[in-house]
Backbone as CSV, one residue per row, in Angstrom:
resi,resn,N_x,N_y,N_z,CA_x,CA_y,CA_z,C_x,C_y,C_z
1,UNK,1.715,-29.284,-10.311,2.729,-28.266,-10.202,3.267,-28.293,-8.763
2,UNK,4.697,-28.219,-8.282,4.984,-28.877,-7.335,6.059,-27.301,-6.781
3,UNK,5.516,-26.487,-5.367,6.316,-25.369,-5.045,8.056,-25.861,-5.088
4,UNK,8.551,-24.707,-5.436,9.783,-24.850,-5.179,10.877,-25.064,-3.455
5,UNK,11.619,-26.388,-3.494,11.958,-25.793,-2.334,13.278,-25.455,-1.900
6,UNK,13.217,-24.846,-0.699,13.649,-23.701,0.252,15.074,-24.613,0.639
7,UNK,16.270,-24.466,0.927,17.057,-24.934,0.486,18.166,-24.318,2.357
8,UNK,18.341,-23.182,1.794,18.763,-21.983,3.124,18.522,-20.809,2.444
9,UNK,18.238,-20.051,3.989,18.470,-18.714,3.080,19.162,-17.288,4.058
10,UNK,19.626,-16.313,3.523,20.078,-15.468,3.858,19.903,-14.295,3.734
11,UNK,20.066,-13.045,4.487,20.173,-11.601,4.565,21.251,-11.359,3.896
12,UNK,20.960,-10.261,2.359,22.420,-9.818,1.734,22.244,-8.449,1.617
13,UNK,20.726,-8.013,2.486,20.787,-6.500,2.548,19.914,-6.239,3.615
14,UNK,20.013,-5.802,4.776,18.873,-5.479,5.877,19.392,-3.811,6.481
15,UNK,18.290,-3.165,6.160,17.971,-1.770,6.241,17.205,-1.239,6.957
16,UNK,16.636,-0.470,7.642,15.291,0.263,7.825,14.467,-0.064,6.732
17,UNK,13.344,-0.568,7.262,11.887,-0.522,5.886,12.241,-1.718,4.928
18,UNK,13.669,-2.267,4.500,13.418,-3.343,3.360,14.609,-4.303,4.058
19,UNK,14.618,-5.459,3.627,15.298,-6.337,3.178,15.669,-6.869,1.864
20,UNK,16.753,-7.546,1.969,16.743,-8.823,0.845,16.988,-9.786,1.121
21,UNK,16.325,-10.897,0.590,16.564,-12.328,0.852,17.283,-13.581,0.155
22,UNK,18.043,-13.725,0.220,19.057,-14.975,-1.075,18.271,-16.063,-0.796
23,UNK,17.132,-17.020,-1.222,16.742,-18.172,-0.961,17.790,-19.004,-2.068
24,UNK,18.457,-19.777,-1.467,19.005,-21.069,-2.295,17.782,-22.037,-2.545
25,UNK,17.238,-22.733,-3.848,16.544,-23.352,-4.280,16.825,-23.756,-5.026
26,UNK,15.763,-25.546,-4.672,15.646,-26.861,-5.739,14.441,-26.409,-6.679
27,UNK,14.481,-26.450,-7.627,13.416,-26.553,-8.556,12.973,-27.988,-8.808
28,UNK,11.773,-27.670,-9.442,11.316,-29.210,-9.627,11.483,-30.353,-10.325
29,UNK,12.697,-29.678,-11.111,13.806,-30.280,-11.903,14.685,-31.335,-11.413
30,UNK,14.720,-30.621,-10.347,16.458,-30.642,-9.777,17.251,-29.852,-9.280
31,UNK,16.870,-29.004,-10.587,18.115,-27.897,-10.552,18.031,-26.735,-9.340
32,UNK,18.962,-26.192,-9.367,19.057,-25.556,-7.830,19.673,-23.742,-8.713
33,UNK,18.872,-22.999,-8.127,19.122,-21.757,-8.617,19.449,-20.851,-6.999
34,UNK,20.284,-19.311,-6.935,19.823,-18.110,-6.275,18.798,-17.382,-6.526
35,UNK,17.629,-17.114,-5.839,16.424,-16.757,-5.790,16.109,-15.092,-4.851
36,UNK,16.148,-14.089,-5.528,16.327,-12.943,-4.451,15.006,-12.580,-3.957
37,UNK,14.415,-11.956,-2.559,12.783,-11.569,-2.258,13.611,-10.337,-1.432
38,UNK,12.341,-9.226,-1.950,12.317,-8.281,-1.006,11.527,-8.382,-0.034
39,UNK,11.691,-8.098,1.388,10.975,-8.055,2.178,10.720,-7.341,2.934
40,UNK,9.460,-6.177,3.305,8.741,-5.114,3.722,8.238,-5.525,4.953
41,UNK,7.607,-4.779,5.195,6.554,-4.718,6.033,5.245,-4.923,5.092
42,UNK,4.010,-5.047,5.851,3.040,-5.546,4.565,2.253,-3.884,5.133
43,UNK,1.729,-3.396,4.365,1.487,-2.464,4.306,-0.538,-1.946,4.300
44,UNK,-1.106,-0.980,4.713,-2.367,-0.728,4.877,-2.457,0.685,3.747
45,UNK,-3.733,0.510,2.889,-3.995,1.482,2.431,-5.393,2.044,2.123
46,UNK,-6.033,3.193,2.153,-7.587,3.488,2.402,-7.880,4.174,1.741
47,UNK,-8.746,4.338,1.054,-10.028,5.228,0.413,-10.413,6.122,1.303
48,UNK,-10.681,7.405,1.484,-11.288,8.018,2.246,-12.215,9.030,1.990
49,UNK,-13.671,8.725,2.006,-14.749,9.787,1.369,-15.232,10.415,2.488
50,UNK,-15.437,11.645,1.855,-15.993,12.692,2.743,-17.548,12.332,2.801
51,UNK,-18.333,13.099,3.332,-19.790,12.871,3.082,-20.117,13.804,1.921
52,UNK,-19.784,14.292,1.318,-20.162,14.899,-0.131,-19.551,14.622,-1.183
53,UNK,-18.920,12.391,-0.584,-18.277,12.104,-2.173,-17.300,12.110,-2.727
54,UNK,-16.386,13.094,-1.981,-14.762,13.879,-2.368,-14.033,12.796,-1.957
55,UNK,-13.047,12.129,-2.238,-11.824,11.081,-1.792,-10.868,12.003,-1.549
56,UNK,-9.981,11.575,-0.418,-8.518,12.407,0.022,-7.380,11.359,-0.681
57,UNK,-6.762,12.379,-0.765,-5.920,11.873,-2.001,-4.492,12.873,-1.337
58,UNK,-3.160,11.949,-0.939,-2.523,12.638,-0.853,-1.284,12.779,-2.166
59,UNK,-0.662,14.376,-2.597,0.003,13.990,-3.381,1.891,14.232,-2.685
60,UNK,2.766,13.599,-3.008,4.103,13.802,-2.504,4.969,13.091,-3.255
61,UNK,6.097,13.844,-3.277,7.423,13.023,-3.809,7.748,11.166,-3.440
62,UNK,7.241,10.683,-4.292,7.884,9.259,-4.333,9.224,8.980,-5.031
63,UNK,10.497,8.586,-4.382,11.878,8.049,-4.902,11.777,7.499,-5.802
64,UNK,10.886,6.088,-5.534,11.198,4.900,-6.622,10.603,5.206,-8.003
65,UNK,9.809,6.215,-7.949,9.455,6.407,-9.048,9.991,7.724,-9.748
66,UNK,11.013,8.293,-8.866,11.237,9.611,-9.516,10.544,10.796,-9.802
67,UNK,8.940,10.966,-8.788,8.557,11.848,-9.327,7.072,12.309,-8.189
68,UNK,6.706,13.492,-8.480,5.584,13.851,-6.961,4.429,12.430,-8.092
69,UNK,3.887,11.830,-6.672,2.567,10.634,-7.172,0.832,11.259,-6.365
70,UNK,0.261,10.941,-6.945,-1.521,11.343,-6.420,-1.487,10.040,-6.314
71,UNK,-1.649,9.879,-4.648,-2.161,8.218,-4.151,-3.084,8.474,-3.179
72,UNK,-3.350,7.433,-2.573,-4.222,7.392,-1.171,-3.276,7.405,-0.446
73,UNK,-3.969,7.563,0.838,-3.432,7.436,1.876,-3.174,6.325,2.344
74,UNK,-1.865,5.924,2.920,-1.656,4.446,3.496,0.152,4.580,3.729
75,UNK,0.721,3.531,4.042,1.916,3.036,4.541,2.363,1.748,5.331
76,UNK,3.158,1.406,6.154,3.771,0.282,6.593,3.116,0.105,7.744
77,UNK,2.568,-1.294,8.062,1.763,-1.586,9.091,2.931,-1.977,10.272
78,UNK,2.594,-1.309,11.486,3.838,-1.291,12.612,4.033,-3.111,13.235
79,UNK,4.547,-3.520,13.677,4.857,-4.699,14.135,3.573,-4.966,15.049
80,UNK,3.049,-5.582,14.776,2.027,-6.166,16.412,0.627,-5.159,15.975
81,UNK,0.369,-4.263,14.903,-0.764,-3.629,14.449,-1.806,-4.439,13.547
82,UNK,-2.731,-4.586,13.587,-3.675,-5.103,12.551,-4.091,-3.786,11.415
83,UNK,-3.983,-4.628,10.051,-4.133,-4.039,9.066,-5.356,-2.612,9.550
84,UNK,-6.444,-3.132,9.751,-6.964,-2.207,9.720,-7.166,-0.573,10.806
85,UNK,-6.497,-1.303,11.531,-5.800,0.064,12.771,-4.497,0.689,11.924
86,UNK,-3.748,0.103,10.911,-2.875,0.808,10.308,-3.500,1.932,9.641
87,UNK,-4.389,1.109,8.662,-5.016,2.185,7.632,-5.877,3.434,8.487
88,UNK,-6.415,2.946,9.703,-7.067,4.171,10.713,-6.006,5.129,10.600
89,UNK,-4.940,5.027,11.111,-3.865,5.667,11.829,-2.942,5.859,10.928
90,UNK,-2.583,5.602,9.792,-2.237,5.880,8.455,-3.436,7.600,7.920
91,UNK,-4.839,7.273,7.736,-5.444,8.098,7.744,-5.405,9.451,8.571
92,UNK,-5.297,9.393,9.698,-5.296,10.362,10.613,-3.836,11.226,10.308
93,UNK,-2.481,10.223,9.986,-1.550,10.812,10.159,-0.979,12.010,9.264
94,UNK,-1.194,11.313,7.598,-1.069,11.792,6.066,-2.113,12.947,6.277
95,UNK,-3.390,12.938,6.528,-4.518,13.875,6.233,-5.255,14.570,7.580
96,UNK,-5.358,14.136,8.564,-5.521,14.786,9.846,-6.782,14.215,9.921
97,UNK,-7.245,13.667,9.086,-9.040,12.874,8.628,-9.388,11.971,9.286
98,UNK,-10.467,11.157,10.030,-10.885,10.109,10.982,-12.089,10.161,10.408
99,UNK,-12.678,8.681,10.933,-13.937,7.994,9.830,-14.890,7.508,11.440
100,UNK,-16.360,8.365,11.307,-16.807,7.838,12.305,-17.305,6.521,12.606
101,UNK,-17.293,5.771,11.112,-17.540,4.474,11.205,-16.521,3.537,10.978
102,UNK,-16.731,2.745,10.833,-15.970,1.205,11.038,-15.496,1.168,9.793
103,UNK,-14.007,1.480,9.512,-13.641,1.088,8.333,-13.735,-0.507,7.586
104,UNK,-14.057,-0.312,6.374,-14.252,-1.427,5.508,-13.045,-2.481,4.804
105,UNK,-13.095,-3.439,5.116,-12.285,-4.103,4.439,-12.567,-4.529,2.922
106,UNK,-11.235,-4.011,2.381,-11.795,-4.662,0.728,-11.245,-5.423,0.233
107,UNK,-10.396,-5.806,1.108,-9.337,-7.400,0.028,-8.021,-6.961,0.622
108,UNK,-6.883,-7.322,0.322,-5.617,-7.730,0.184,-5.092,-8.128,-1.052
109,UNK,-3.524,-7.403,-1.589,-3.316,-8.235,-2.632,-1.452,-8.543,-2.295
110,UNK,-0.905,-9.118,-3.068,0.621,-9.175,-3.375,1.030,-7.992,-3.908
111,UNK,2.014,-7.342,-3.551,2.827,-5.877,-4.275,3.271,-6.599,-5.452
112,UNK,4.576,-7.554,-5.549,4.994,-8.203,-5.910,5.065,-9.905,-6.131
113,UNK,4.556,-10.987,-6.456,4.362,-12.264,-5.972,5.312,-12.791,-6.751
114,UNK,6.227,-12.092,-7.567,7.327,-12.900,-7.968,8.656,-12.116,-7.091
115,UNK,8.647,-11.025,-6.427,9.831,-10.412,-5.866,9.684,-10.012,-4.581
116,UNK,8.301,-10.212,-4.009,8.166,-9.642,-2.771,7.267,-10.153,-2.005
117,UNK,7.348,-10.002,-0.994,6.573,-11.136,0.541,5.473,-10.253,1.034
118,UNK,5.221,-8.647,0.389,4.864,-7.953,0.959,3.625,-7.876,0.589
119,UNK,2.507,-7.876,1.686,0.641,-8.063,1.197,0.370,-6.326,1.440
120,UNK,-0.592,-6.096,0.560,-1.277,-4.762,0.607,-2.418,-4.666,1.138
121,UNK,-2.868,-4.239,2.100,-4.356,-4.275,2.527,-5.204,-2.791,2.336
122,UNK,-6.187,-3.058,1.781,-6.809,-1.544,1.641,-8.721,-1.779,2.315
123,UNK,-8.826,-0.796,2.511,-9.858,-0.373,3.092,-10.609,0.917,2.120
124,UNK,-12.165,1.072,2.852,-12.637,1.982,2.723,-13.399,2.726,3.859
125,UNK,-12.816,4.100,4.029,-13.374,5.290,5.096,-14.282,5.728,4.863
126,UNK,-15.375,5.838,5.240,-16.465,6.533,4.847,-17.210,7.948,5.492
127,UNK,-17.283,9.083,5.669,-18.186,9.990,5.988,-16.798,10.502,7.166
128,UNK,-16.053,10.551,6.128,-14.401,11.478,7.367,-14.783,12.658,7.608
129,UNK,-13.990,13.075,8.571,-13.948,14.567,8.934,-13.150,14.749,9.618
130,UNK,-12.410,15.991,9.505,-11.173,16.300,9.604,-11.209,16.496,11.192
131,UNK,-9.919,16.324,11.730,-9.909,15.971,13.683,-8.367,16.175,13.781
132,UNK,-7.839,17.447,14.130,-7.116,17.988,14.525,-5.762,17.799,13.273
133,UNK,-4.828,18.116,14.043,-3.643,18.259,13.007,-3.207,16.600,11.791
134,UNK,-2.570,16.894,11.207,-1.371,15.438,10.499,-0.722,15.317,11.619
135,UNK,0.315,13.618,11.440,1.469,13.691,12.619,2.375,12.476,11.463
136,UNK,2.872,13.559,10.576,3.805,13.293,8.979,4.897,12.447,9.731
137,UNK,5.649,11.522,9.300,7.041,11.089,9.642,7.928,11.972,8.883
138,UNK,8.915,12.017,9.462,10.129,12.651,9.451,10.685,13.032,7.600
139,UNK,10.290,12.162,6.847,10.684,12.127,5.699,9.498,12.435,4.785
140,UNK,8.469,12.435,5.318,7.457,13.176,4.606,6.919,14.717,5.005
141,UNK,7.648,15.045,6.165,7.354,16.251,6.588,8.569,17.123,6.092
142,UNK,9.442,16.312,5.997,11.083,16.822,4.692,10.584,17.671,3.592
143,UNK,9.346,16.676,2.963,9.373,16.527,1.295,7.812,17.327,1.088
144,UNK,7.312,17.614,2.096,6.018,17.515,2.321,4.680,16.606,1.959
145,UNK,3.740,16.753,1.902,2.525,15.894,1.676,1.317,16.623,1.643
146,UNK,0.538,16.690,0.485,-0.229,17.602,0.027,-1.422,16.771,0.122
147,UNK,-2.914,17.287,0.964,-3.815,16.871,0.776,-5.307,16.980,-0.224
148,UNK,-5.431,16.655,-1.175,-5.927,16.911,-2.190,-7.518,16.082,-2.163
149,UNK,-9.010,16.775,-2.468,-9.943,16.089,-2.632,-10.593,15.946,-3.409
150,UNK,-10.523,15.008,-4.123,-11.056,14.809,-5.299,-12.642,13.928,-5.825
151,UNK,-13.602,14.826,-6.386,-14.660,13.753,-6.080,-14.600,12.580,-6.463
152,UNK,-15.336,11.683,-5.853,-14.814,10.246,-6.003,-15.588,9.511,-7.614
153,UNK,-16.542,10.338,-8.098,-16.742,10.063,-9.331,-15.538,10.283,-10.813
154,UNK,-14.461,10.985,-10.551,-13.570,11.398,-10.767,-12.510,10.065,-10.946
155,UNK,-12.255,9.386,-9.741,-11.155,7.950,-9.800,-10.852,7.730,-10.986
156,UNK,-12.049,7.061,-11.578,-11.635,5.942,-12.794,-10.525,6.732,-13.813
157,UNK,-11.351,8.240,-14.401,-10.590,9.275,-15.020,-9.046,9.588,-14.394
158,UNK,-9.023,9.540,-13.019,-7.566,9.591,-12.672,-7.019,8.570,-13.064
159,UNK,-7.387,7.264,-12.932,-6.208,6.339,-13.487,-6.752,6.065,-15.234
160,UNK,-7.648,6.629,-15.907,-7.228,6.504,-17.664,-6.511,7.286,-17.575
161,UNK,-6.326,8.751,-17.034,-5.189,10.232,-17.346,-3.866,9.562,-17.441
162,UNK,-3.790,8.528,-16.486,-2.313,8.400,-15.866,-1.837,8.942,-14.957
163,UNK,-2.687,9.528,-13.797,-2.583,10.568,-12.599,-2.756,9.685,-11.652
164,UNK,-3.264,8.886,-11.157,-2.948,7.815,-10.294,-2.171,6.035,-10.918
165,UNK,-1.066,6.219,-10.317,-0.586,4.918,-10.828,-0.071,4.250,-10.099
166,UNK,-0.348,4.404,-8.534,0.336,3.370,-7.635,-0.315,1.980,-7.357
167,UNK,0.031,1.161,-7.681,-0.386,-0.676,-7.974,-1.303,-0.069,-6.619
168,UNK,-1.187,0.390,-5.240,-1.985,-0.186,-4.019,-3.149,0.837,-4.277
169,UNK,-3.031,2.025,-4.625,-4.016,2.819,-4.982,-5.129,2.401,-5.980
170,UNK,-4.819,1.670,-7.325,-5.580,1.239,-8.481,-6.041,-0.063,-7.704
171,UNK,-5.458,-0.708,-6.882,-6.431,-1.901,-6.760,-7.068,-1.501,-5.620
172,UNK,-6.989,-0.584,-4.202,-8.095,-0.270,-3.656,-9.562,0.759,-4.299
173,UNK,-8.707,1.361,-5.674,-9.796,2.095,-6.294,-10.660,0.894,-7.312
174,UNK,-10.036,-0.060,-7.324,-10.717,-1.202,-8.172,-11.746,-2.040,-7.592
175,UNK,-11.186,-2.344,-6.416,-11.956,-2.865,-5.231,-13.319,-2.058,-4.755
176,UNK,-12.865,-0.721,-4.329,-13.885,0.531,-4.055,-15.098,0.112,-5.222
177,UNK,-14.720,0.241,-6.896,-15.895,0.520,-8.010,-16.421,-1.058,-7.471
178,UNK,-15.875,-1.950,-7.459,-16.794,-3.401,-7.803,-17.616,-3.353,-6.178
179,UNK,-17.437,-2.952,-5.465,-18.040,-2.675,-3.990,-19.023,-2.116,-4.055
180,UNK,-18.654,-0.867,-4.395,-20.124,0.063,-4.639,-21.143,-0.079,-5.630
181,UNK,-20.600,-1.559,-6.605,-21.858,-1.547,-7.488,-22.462,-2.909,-7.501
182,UNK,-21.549,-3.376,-5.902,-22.161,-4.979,-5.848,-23.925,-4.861,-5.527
């Protein structure tokens, strides 16, 4: 199986937070198609247990989906940040919460691997406690952001309900179960 290749490519939408990308491409045919990628920032996202078990869970209005979502905590990793100082500082910001230990790495995945460049990294916080205020961005302090704790025996039941359904949330909560029962 032979990657497709890269031909030129171009910006046909550059925004705050996204892009789009026109790759002109040869297939392995021959044939030559327009190929569109979104492109993000790659993003950090965390588990965060209290010491009695509870996960923070924030809930808030998401656009793309039209509707308030129960996710974890996480967002866009800043230029020149390592994943896992995002998800620190992601944590602190959404929930006001800090982890006295060394957050855990649990994998990385693709958001998208047919539409998007963008990697998800999630972690796990362990034994948080709350350390002074949130410091919300501008558009979540708009819409607000609700911090919710839910015991962490609870997860799996949130995503059969259909109460958690964000792709980065289900695979750090997927990651989390096969972790804790390695």
């Amino acid at each position: 199986m032979k990657p497709w290749k890269v031909l030129r490519s171009s910006y046909v939408l550059d925004v705050p937070w996204y892009r789009v990308r026109r790759d002109e491409v040869e297939l392995p045919d021959g044939s030559h198609i327009d190929y569109y990628l979104a492109e993000q920032r790659d993003v950090a996202n965390v588990l965060a247990l209290t010491p009695d078990d509870d996960a923070l869970m924030v809930r808030q209005y998401k656009h793309g989906a039209g509707r308030v979502q129960l996710e974890l905590p996480g967002g866009l990793i800043d230029p020149g940040e390592a994943p896992i100082d995002a998800a620190a500082r992601e944590l602190r910001e959404e929930t006001g919460y800090v982890s006295p230990l060394p957050l855990v790495p649990l994998g990385w995945h693709l958001q998208d691997a047919s539409k998007s460049t963008t990697r998800v990294y999630s972690f796990l916080a362990r034994d948080v406690e709350e350390r002074g205020g949130r410091d919300l961005d501008a558009n979540e302090a708009a819409s607000s952001v609700l911090v919710e704790r839910v015991p962490a025996e609870r997860l799996a039941a949130l995503v059969d309900e259909l109460e958690l359904v964000s792709a980065a949330s289900l695979v750090t909560v997927l990651r989390w179960l096969r972790f804790s029962i390695a």
